[in-house]
CSV table of C-alpha atoms in Angstrom, one decimal:
chain,number,residue,atom,x,y,z
A,245,UNK,CA,-3.2,-39.0,57.3
A,246,UNK,CA,-4.8,-38.6,54.0
A,247,UNK,CA,-3.5,-40.4,50.9
A,248,UNK,CA,-1.8,-38.2,48.4
A,249,UNK,CA,-4.2,-37.2,45.4
A,250,UNK,CA,-2.9,-37.9,41.8
A,251,UNK,CA,-1.6,-34.4,41.6
A,252,UNK,CA,0.9,-34.9,44.5
A,253,UNK,CA,2.0,-38.1,43.1
A,254,UNK,CA,5.3,-38.4,41.1
A,255,UNK,CA,5.4,-39.2,37.3
A,256,UNK,CA,7.3,-42.5,37.0
A,257,UNK,CA,9.7,-42.7,34.0
A,258,UNK,CA,10.9,-46.1,33.1
A,259,UNK,CA,14.7,-46.1,31.9
A,260,UNK,CA,17.5,-43.6,32.6
A,261,UNK,CA,18.7,-43.5,29.0
A,262,UNK,CA,18.7,-40.3,27.0
A,263,UNK,CA,15.0,-39.9,26.5
A,264,UNK,CA,14.1,-41.0,30.0
A,265,UNK,CA,16.5,-38.5,31.6
A,266,UNK,CA,15.5,-35.9,29.3
A,267,UNK,CA,11.8,-36.4,30.5
A,268,UNK,CA,13.1,-36.0,34.1
A,269,UNK,CA,14.6,-32.6,33.1
A,270,UNK,CA,11.4,-31.3,31.6
A,271,UNK,CA,9.1,-32.8,34.4
A,272,UNK,CA,11.3,-30.6,36.9
A,273,UNK,CA,11.1,-27.7,34.5
A,274,UNK,CA,7.3,-27.8,34.7
A,275,UNK,CA,7.2,-28.2,38.5
A,276,UNK,CA,6.3,-31.8,38.4
A,277,UNK,CA,8.0,-34.5,40.3
A,278,UNK,CA,9.8,-37.2,38.3
A,279,UNK,CA,10.8,-40.6,39.6
A,280,UNK,CA,13.3,-42.5,37.3
A,281,UNK,CA,13.5,-46.2,37.4
A,282,UNK,CA,16.7,-47.7,36.0
A,283,UNK,CA,17.0,-51.6,35.8
A,284,UNK,CA,20.7,-51.2,35.4
A,285,UNK,CA,23.4,-50.1,37.8
A,286,UNK,CA,24.1,-46.5,36.1
A,287,UNK,CA,22.8,-44.0,33.7
A,288,UNK,CA,22.6,-45.0,30.0
A,289,UNK,CA,23.0,-48.7,30.7
A,290,UNK,CA,21.9,-49.8,27.2
A,291,UNK,CA,24.2,-46.9,25.6
A,292,UNK,CA,27.3,-48.3,27.6
A,293,UNK,CA,26.6,-51.7,25.9
A,294,UNK,CA,27.8,-50.0,22.7
A,295,UNK,CA,30.3,-47.6,24.2
A,296,UNK,CA,33.0,-48.2,21.4
A,297,UNK,CA,30.2,-46.9,18.7
A,298,UNK,CA,30.7,-43.5,17.2
A,299,UNK,CA,27.2,-41.7,16.3
A,300,UNK,CA,26.3,-40.4,13.0
A,301,UNK,CA,24.6,-37.2,15.2
A,302,UNK,CA,27.1,-34.7,16.5
A,303,UNK,CA,26.9,-33.4,20.1
A,304,UNK,CA,24.5,-30.6,19.2
A,305,UNK,CA,22.0,-33.0,18.3
A,306,UNK,CA,22.1,-35.6,21.2
A,307,UNK,CA,21.6,-33.3,24.3
A,308,UNK,CA,18.4,-31.9,25.4
A,309,UNK,CA,17.8,-28.2,26.1
A,310,UNK,CA,16.1,-28.8,29.3
A,311,UNK,CA,18.7,-31.0,30.6
A,312,UNK,CA,21.4,-28.7,29.5
A,313,UNK,CA,19.5,-26.1,31.9
A,314,UNK,CA,19.9,-28.5,34.7
A,315,UNK,CA,23.5,-29.2,34.1
A,316,UNK,CA,24.7,-25.5,33.6
A,317,UNK,CA,24.9,-24.8,37.3
A,318,UNK,CA,27.4,-27.4,37.9
A,319,UNK,CA,29.8,-26.0,35.4
A,320,UNK,CA,29.1,-28.5,32.8
A,321,UNK,CA,29.8,-27.3,29.3
A,322,UNK,CA,28.6,-29.3,26.2
A,323,UNK,CA,31.3,-30.8,24.1
A,324,UNK,CA,32.1,-29.3,20.7
A,325,UNK,CA,28.5,-29.4,19.0
A,326,UNK,CA,29.9,-30.4,15.6
A,327,UNK,CA,32.1,-33.3,17.2
A,328,UNK,CA,30.7,-36.9,17.1
A,329,UNK,CA,30.6,-38.9,20.3
A,330,UNK,CA,30.8,-42.5,20.9
A,331,UNK,CA,28.3,-44.4,23.1
A,332,UNK,CA,30.9,-44.2,25.9
A,333,UNK,CA,31.4,-40.4,25.4
A,334,UNK,CA,27.6,-39.9,25.7
A,335,UNK,CA,27.2,-41.9,28.7
A,336,UNK,CA,30.1,-40.6,30.6
A,337,UNK,CA,30.0,-36.9,29.5
A,338,UNK,CA,26.3,-36.2,29.4
A,339,UNK,CA,24.0,-38.9,30.6
A,340,UNK,CA,25.7,-39.8,34.0
A,341,UNK,CA,26.3,-36.2,34.9
A,342,UNK,CA,22.8,-35.5,34.1
A,343,UNK,CA,21.6,-38.3,36.2
A,344,UNK,CA,23.8,-37.1,39.1
A,345,UNK,CA,22.3,-33.8,38.9
A,346,UNK,CA,18.8,-35.4,39.3
A,347,UNK,CA,20.2,-37.0,42.3
A,348,UNK,CA,17.8,-39.2,44.4
A,349,UNK,CA,15.3,-38.6,41.6
A,350,UNK,CA,17.0,-41.6,39.7
A,351,UNK,CA,16.8,-45.0,41.2
A,352,UNK,CA,19.3,-47.7,40.0
A,353,UNK,CA,19.0,-51.5,39.9
A,354,UNK,CA,15.1,-51.2,39.9
A,355,UNK,CA,13.4,-53.4,37.2
A,356,UNK,CA,9.8,-52.7,36.5
A,357,UNK,CA,7.7,-55.9,36.4
A,358,UNK,CA,4.2,-54.5,36.0
A,359,UNK,CA,2.2,-51.3,35.5
A,360,UNK,CA,-1.6,-51.0,36.1
A,361,UNK,CA,-4.4,-48.8,37.5
A,362,UNK,CA,-4.6,-49.0,41.2
A,363,UNK,CA,-7.2,-51.5,42.0
A,364,UNK,CA,-8.2,-52.0,38.3
A,365,UNK,CA,-7.2,-54.8,35.9
A,366,UNK,CA,-7.3,-53.8,32.1
A,367,UNK,CA,-11.2,-55.0,31.9
A,368,UNK,CA,-12.7,-52.7,34.7
A,369,UNK,CA,-14.0,-49.3,33.5
A,370,UNK,CA,-15.4,-47.9,36.7
A,371,UNK,CA,-13.7,-44.7,37.8
A,372,UNK,CA,-10.7,-46.0,35.9
A,373,UNK,CA,-9.1,-42.7,34.7
A,374,UNK,CA,-9.3,-41.2,38.3
A,375,UNK,CA,-7.2,-43.9,39.8
A,376,UNK,CA,-3.4,-43.6,40.1
A,377,UNK,CA,-1.1,-45.9,38.4
A,378,UNK,CA,0.6,-48.7,40.3
A,379,UNK,CA,4.2,-49.9,39.2
A,380,UNK,CA,5.5,-53.1,40.6
A,381,UNK,CA,9.3,-53.4,40.8
A,382,UNK,CA,11.9,-55.8,41.5
A,383,UNK,CA,15.0,-54.6,43.1
A,384,UNK,CA,18.6,-55.8,42.5
A,385,UNK,CA,18.6,-57.8,45.7
A,386,UNK,CA,15.3,-59.5,44.9
A,387,UNK,CA,13.1,-57.5,46.9
A,388,UNK,CA,9.7,-56.3,45.6
A,389,UNK,CA,8.0,-52.8,46.0
A,390,UNK,CA,4.8,-51.3,44.7
A,391,UNK,CA,5.1,-47.7,43.7
A,392,UNK,CA,2.3,-45.3,43.0
A,393,UNK,CA,2.5,-42.4,40.2
A,394,UNK,CA,0.0,-40.0,38.5
A,395,UNK,CA,1.4,-40.8,35.1
A,396,UNK,CA,4.1,-43.3,33.5
A,397,UNK,CA,6.4,-42.5,30.8
A,398,UNK,CA,8.0,-45.7,29.6
A,399,UNK,CA,11.4,-44.8,27.9
A,400,UNK,CA,12.7,-48.3,28.4
A,401,UNK,CA,13.9,-48.8,24.7
A,402,UNK,CA,14.2,-51.9,22.8
A,403,UNK,CA,17.8,-53.0,23.5
A,404,UNK,CA,16.8,-56.0,25.6
A,405,UNK,CA,15.0,-57.8,22.8
A,406,UNK,CA,16.7,-58.4,19.6
A,407,UNK,CA,14.8,-60.0,16.9
A,408,UNK,CA,15.6,-63.8,16.5
A,409,UNK,CA,17.1,-65.7,13.4
A,410,UNK,CA,13.7,-67.3,12.2
A,411,UNK,CA,12.5,-65.5,9.1
A,412,UNK,CA,8.9,-65.7,10.5
A,413,UNK,CA,9.9,-63.4,13.5
A,414,UNK,CA,10.2,-66.5,15.8
A,415,UNK,CA,13.3,-68.3,16.9
A,416,UNK,CA,14.5,-71.0,14.3
A,417,UNK,CA,14.4,-74.5,15.6
A,418,UNK,CA,17.5,-75.1,17.5
A,419,UNK,CA,18.2,-71.4,17.7
A,420,UNK,CA,18.0,-71.4,21.7
A,421,UNK,CA,19.9,-74.6,22.2
A,422,UNK,CA,22.7,-73.3,20.0
A,423,UNK,CA,22.6,-69.8,22.0
A,424,UNK,CA,26.4,-70.2,22.8
A,425,UNK,CA,27.6,-69.7,19.1
A,426,UNK,CA,25.1,-67.2,18.2
A,427,UNK,CA,25.3,-63.4,19.0
A,428,UNK,CA,22.7,-60.7,18.5
A,429,UNK,CA,25.2,-57.6,18.6
A,430,UNK,CA,27.9,-56.1,16.4
A,431,UNK,CA,31.1,-57.6,17.7
A,432,UNK,CA,33.6,-55.3,19.2
A,433,UNK,CA,36.7,-56.8,17.8
A,434,UNK,CA,39.0,-54.4,19.7
A,435,UNK,CA,38.2,-56.6,22.6
A,436,UNK,CA,40.6,-59.6,22.6
A,437,UNK,CA,38.3,-62.1,23.9
A,438,UNK,CA,35.6,-61.2,21.1
A,439,UNK,CA,38.4,-61.0,18.5
A,440,UNK,CA,39.4,-64.5,19.4
A,441,UNK,CA,35.8,-65.7,19.0
A,442,UNK,CA,35.9,-64.8,15.3
A,443,UNK,CA,39.4,-64.9,14.3
A,444,UNK,CA,40.0,-67.9,11.8
A,445,UNK,CA,36.4,-68.6,11.9
A,446,UNK,CA,33.7,-69.3,9.4
A,447,UNK,CA,30.8,-66.7,10.6
A,448,UNK,CA,27.3,-66.3,9.4
A,449,UNK,CA,25.8,-62.5,9.4
A,450,UNK,CA,22.0,-62.5,9.4
A,451,UNK,CA,20.7,-59.1,8.3
A,452,UNK,CA,20.4,-56.5,5.6
A,453,UNK,CA,20.7,-53.2,7.6
A,454,UNK,CA,23.6,-50.9,8.6
A,455,UNK,CA,24.5,-53.2,11.6
A,456,UNK,CA,24.9,-56.3,9.3
A,457,UNK,CA,27.0,-53.9,6.8
A,458,UNK,CA,29.1,-53.0,9.8
A,459,UNK,CA,29.6,-56.8,11.0
A,460,UNK,CA,30.5,-57.6,7.5
A,461,UNK,CA,33.0,-54.8,7.5
A,462,UNK,CA,34.6,-55.7,10.8
A,463,UNK,CA,34.9,-59.5,9.7
A,464,UNK,CA,36.4,-58.3,6.3
A,465,UNK,CA,39.1,-56.4,8.1
A,466,UNK,CA,39.6,-59.3,10.5
A,467,UNK,CA,40.1,-61.6,7.5
A,468,UNK,CA,42.9,-59.5,6.1
A,469,UNK,CA,44.7,-60.1,9.3
A,470,UNK,CA,43.7,-63.6,10.4
A,471,UNK,CA,43.8,-66.5,7.9
A,472,UNK,CA,40.6,-68.7,7.6
A,473,UNK,CA,38.4,-65.8,8.8
A,474,UNK,CA,35.4,-65.8,6.4
A,475,UNK,CA,31.9,-64.1,6.5
A,476,UNK,CA,28.8,-65.7,5.1
A,477,UNK,CA,26.2,-63.0,4.4
A,478,UNK,CA,22.7,-64.4,4.7
A,479,UNK,CA,19.9,-62.3,3.1
A,480,UNK,CA,16.1,-63.2,3.2
A,481,UNK,CA,15.9,-61.6,-0.3
A,482,UNK,CA,17.9,-61.5,-3.5
A,483,UNK,CA,20.4,-58.9,-4.3
A,484,UNK,CA,18.9,-56.0,-6.0
A,485,UNK,CA,19.7,-52.2,-6.9
A,486,UNK,CA,19.0,-51.2,-3.3
A,487,UNK,CA,20.7,-54.2,-1.4
A,488,UNK,CA,23.7,-52.2,-0.6
A,489,UNK,CA,22.0,-48.6,0.3
A,490,UNK,CA,22.4,-45.7,-2.1
A,491,UNK,CA,26.1,-46.0,-2.2
A,492,UNK,CA,27.6,-42.6,-3.4
A,493,UNK,CA,24.4,-41.1,-3.9
A,494,UNK,CA,22.9,-42.0,-0.5
A,495,UNK,CA,21.6,-38.9,1.4
A,496,UNK,CA,23.3,-40.4,4.4
A,497,UNK,CA,27.0,-40.8,3.1
A,498,UNK,CA,28.1,-43.1,6.0
A,499,UNK,CA,25.2,-45.2,5.3
A,500,UNK,CA,25.9,-45.5,1.7
A,501,UNK,CA,29.5,-46.1,2.4
A,502,UNK,CA,28.7,-48.8,4.8
A,503,UNK,CA,26.8,-50.5,1.9
A,504,UNK,CA,29.8,-49.9,-0.4
A,505,UNK,CA,32.0,-51.6,2.1
A,506,UNK,CA,29.8,-54.6,2.5
A,507,UNK,CA,29.6,-54.9,-1.5
A,508,UNK,CA,33.4,-54.6,-1.6
A,509,UNK,CA,34.1,-57.4,0.9
A,510,UNK,CA,31.7,-59.8,-1.1
A,511,UNK,CA,33.6,-58.8,-4.3
A,512,UNK,CA,37.1,-59.2,-2.6
A,513,UNK,CA,35.9,-62.8,-1.4
A,514,UNK,CA,36.3,-61.9,2.3
A,515,UNK,CA,32.6,-62.8,2.5
A,516,UNK,CA,30.1,-64.6,0.4
A,517,UNK,CA,26.4,-63.9,0.0
A,518,UNK,CA,23.6,-66.4,0.2
A,519,UNK,CA,20.4,-64.6,-1.1
A,520,UNK,CA,16.7,-65.8,-0.5
A,521,UNK,CA,17.8,-67.8,2.5
A,522,UNK,CA,15.0,-67.8,5.4
A,523,UNK,CA,16.4,-69.6,8.0
A,524,UNK,CA,14.0,-72.4,9.4
A,525,UNK,CA,16.3,-74.4,11.8
A,526,UNK,CA,19.7,-74.6,13.3
A,527,UNK,CA,21.3,-78.1,13.5
A,528,UNK,CA,24.7,-79.2,15.0
A,529,UNK,CA,27.4,-80.9,13.0
A,530,UNK,CA,29.8,-81.6,15.7
A,531,UNK,CA,31.0,-78.3,17.3
A,532,UNK,CA,29.9,-76.5,14.4
A,533,UNK,CA,26.2,-75.3,13.2
A,534,UNK,CA,24.5,-75.8,10.0
A,535,UNK,CA,21.6,-73.5,9.0
A,536,UNK,CA,18.6,-74.9,7.2
A,537,UNK,CA,16.3,-72.7,5.0
A,538,UNK,CA,12.7,-73.0,4.5
A,539,UNK,CA,13.2,-74.2,1.0
A,540,UNK,CA,15.5,-77.0,2.3
A,541,UNK,CA,18.8,-75.5,1.5
A,542,UNK,CA,21.5,-76.4,3.7
A,543,UNK,CA,24.7,-74.0,4.4
A,544,UNK,CA,28.2,-75.5,5.1
A,545,UNK,CA,28.9,-75.8,8.8
A,546,UNK,CA,29.6,-72.6,10.5
A,547,UNK,CA,31.6,-71.7,13.7
A,548,UNK,CA,29.7,-68.7,14.7
A,549,UNK,CA,26.4,-67.0,13.8
A,550,UNK,CA,25.5,-63.1,14.1
A,551,UNK,CA,22.0,-62.2,14.1
A,552,UNK,CA,21.3,-58.6,13.4
A,553,UNK,CA,17.6,-58.5,12.3
A,554,UNK,CA,16.3,-55.7,14.4
A,555,UNK,CA,15.1,-55.0,17.8
A,556,UNK,CA,11.6,-55.1,19.3
A,557,UNK,CA,9.8,-53.7,22.4
A,558,UNK,CA,9.4,-55.5,25.7
A,559,UNK,CA,5.5,-55.2,26.4
A,560,UNK,CA,5.3,-58.2,28.9
A,561,UNK,CA,5.0,-55.8,32.0
A,562,UNK,CA,2.3,-53.8,30.2
A,563,UNK,CA,-0.3,-56.4,30.0
A,564,UNK,CA,-2.6,-54.7,32.4
A,565,UNK,CA,-2.4,-51.3,30.5
A,566,UNK,CA,-4.7,-50.5,27.5
A,567,UNK,CA,-2.3,-50.0,24.9
A,568,UNK,CA,-3.3,-48.7,21.2
A,569,UNK,CA,-0.6,-50.2,19.2
A,570,UNK,CA,-0.5,-50.6,15.4
A,571,UNK,CA,-0.7,-54.4,14.7
A,572,UNK,CA,2.6,-54.4,12.3
A,573,UNK,CA,5.0,-51.9,14.2
A,574,UNK,CA,3.9,-52.3,17.7
A,575,UNK,CA,3.8,-48.6,17.8
A,576,UNK,CA,1.1,-46.2,19.1
A,577,UNK,CA,-1.7,-46.2,16.4
A,578,UNK,CA,-1.5,-42.6,15.5
A,579,UNK,CA,2.4,-42.5,15.2
A,580,UNK,CA,2.8,-45.8,13.2
A,581,UNK,CA,1.9,-44.3,9.5
A,582,UNK,CA,4.4,-41.6,10.4
A,583,UNK,CA,7.3,-43.8,11.0
A,584,UNK,CA,6.5,-46.8,8.7
A,585,UNK,CA,10.0,-47.9,7.4
A,586,UNK,CA,8.5,-48.9,4.1
A,587,UNK,CA,7.7,-45.3,3.4
A,588,UNK,CA,10.0,-43.1,5.8
A,589,UNK,CA,13.7,-42.8,6.6
A,590,UNK,CA,14.2,-40.9,10.0
A,591,UNK,CA,14.6,-37.6,8.1
A,592,UNK,CA,11.1,-37.7,6.6
A,593,UNK,CA,9.4,-38.7,10.0
A,594,UNK,CA,7.4,-35.5,11.1
A,595,UNK,CA,8.1,-34.2,14.6
A,596,UNK,CA,5.3,-35.5,17.0
A,597,UNK,CA,4.0,-35.3,20.4
A,598,UNK,CA,1.6,-36.1,22.9
A,599,UNK,CA,-1.6,-36.4,20.3
A,600,UNK,CA,0.5,-39.1,18.4
A,601,UNK,CA,1.8,-40.9,21.5
A,602,UNK,CA,-1.7,-41.2,23.3
A,603,UNK,CA,-3.0,-44.6,24.2
A,604,UNK,CA,-6.6,-45.4,25.5
A,605,UNK,CA,-5.1,-45.6,29.0
A,606,UNK,CA,-4.9,-41.9,30.0
A,607,UNK,CA,-1.6,-40.8,31.4
A,608,UNK,CA,0.4,-43.5,29.9
A,609,UNK,CA,3.0,-43.0,27.2
A,610,UNK,CA,5.7,-44.8,25.3
A,611,UNK,CA,8.6,-42.6,24.3
A,612,UNK,CA,11.9,-42.9,22.7
A,613,UNK,CA,13.0,-46.1,20.8
A,614,UNK,CA,10.1,-47.9,22.4
A,615,UNK,CA,7.6,-45.7,20.8
A,616,UNK,CA,8.8,-46.8,17.4
A,617,UNK,CA,8.1,-50.3,18.2
A,618,UNK,CA,9.9,-52.5,15.5
A,619,UNK,CA,10.6,-49.4,13.1
A,620,UNK,CA,14.4,-48.6,13.2
A,621,UNK,CA,13.9,-44.7,12.3
A,622,UNK,CA,14.3,-43.2,15.8
A,623,UNK,CA,16.4,-40.4,16.5
A,624,UNK,CA,17.3,-38.6,19.8
A,625,UNK,CA,16.1,-35.1,18.7
A,626,UNK,CA,12.8,-36.7,18.0
A,627,UNK,CA,12.5,-38.4,21.4
A,628,UNK,CA,13.4,-35.0,23.3
A,629,UNK,CA,10.6,-33.3,21.3
A,630,UNK,CA,8.4,-36.2,22.4
A,631,UNK,CA,8.9,-35.7,26.2
A,632,UNK,CA,8.7,-32.0,25.9
A,633,UNK,CA,5.1,-32.2,24.4
A,634,UNK,CA,4.2,-34.9,26.8
A,635,UNK,CA,5.4,-33.1,29.8
A,636,UNK,CA,3.6,-29.9,28.8
A,637,UNK,CA,0.4,-31.8,28.5
A,638,UNK,CA,0.9,-33.3,32.0
A,639,UNK,CA,1.2,-29.7,33.4
A,640,UNK,CA,-1.9,-28.7,31.8
A,641,UNK,CA,-0.3,-26.5,29.0
A,642,UNK,CA,-2.1,-27.9,25.9
A,643,UNK,CA,-0.8,-25.2,23.8
A,644,UNK,CA,2.7,-25.8,24.4
A,645,UNK,CA,2.1,-29.7,24.2
A,646,UNK,CA,0.6,-29.5,20.7
A,647,UNK,CA,3.1,-26.8,19.5
A,648,UNK,CA,6.1,-28.4,17.4
A,649,UNK,CA,9.4,-27.1,18.5
A,650,UNK,CA,11.8,-29.1,16.5
A,651,UNK,CA,13.0,-28.6,12.9
A,652,UNK,CA,14.9,-31.4,11.5
A,653,UNK,CA,17.7,-30.9,8.9
A,654,UNK,CA,16.1,-31.4,5.6
A,655,UNK,CA,18.4,-34.3,4.8
A,656,UNK,CA,17.5,-36.2,8.0
A,657,UNK,CA,19.3,-37.6,11.1
A,658,UNK,CA,19.3,-41.1,11.3
A,659,UNK,CA,20.4,-43.7,14.0
A,660,UNK,CA,23.7,-45.3,13.5
A,661,UNK,CA,27.5,-44.9,13.9
A,662,UNK,CA,29.8,-42.4,12.3
A,663,UNK,CA,32.6,-44.5,10.9
A,664,UNK,CA,35.1,-42.0,10.8
A,665,UNK,CA,38.7,-42.6,9.9
A,666,UNK,CA,39.6,-39.7,12.1
A,667,UNK,CA,36.6,-38.4,14.6
A,668,UNK,CA,38.0,-34.9,14.5
A,669,UNK,CA,37.5,-34.7,10.9
A,670,UNK,CA,33.5,-34.8,11.5
A,671,UNK,CA,34.2,-31.3,13.0
A,672,UNK,CA,34.6,-29.8,9.6
A,673,UNK,CA,31.5,-31.3,7.9
A,674,UNK,CA,29.0,-29.0,6.3
A,675,UNK,CA,25.1,-29.5,6.9
A,676,UNK,CA,24.9,-30.9,10.4
A,677,UNK,CA,23.2,-34.1,11.4
A,678,UNK,CA,24.5,-37.6,10.8
A,679,UNK,CA,24.1,-36.9,7.1
A,680,UNK,CA,27.2,-34.6,7.3
A,681,UNK,CA,29.9,-37.1,6.4
A,682,UNK,CA,33.6,-35.7,6.9
A,683,UNK,CA,35.8,-35.9,3.8
A,684,UNK,CA,37.8,-38.9,4.8
A,685,UNK,CA,35.3,-41.9,5.7
A,686,UNK,CA,36.7,-45.3,6.3
A,687,UNK,CA,34.3,-48.2,7.0
A,688,UNK,CA,35.3,-50.7,9.6
A,689,UNK,CA,35.5,-48.5,12.4
A,690,UNK,CA,32.5,-48.3,14.8
A,691,UNK,CA,29.2,-49.9,14.7
A,692,UNK,CA,25.6,-48.9,14.3
A,693,UNK,CA,23.9,-47.7,17.5
A,694,UNK,CA,21.2,-50.2,18.1
A,695,UNK,CA,20.2,-48.3,20.9
A,696,UNK,CA,19.7,-44.7,21.5
A,697,UNK,CA,19.0,-44.1,17.8
A,698,UNK,CA,20.6,-40.9,16.8
């Protein structure tokens, strides 16, 4: 029996999150066979990790057109396009039904441990592009398998690798040994066990983005109910005009309101700010922790530390793939200038596709959050456009691949949580996108979506 040719092999998609499942839907629409490999036990495993979060983006902007076509025959109806889902809603009402329709195309409990060209390590040129990909995986029971693919689309995201406390991008000295008292996620204080961890405690929050603002808002609310609760907000820079975002003038009202809530927490004494503090070491003081800065400053002892300094891609299983990555963002070289957070917000990122996402390794693509490397400006709509373009290219339709089929709202659509007092109030918002804030906006409900970015 002859071995299958490249054209007869499946396209392996790594990750059954929003963009990975959308890739599978687009591949099927193009007559190509997808094989989705998900390390977790269900679709949207990372999304489920922030199930309590309400997104900035409404339902109309977090479902993919090709996926909706697959779902339609099952009787699935998209929830009200103007309403805003939580992560749990997104997973249960869209991602899992989509994965169920895809059936055996999606495999769970399959962790990818390596990707390479069959019979070629990264230094071998001879006949390289003609070889299929080989994908090494480990199953939940510990068994290993080797799969063969015509192309690989890596939509595994960045959720699994939060950035560390150290200001130089490396873990601070003692950070690993103090892991029991350090968290890298916005806490869900509706969980009694999590609430007990921070109630009446002195907690440091390290970071200056929406996630840090939200953690401060949570802890400030807790401080009103639990005596002794106090947050110490640690910033690597000083406090300036932009520290708290754009406030009432912010083009993303929910983001601006988050900054104002953080500012209010500091002014009310529920949190104290420490500026210019670049953490170098974590020391123990009995059961508490002491943070030490590069300049020698030492903070008073802390009970807990929440580190919210960003996320980064896992490139460890791609060592034999020839990647073309920007040296700063770890994003595809041609994409990096378009998403540089020093220049762009999510609303100013131009829709992009196969050309910007190409690597020296033909047939291999990073998509979704992972394609943005360390940049935090990703949104679901952009990811859906990415995989539409890539699958068109894989099907040989270059014209469609290079055509832009996404128009973003002029005000932009960013990743994060919709911190709405009444989720239904979001339905009356004007303008669309996460920028459309409801008339009543209360900070301290929900948390930024560190994964799924929409």
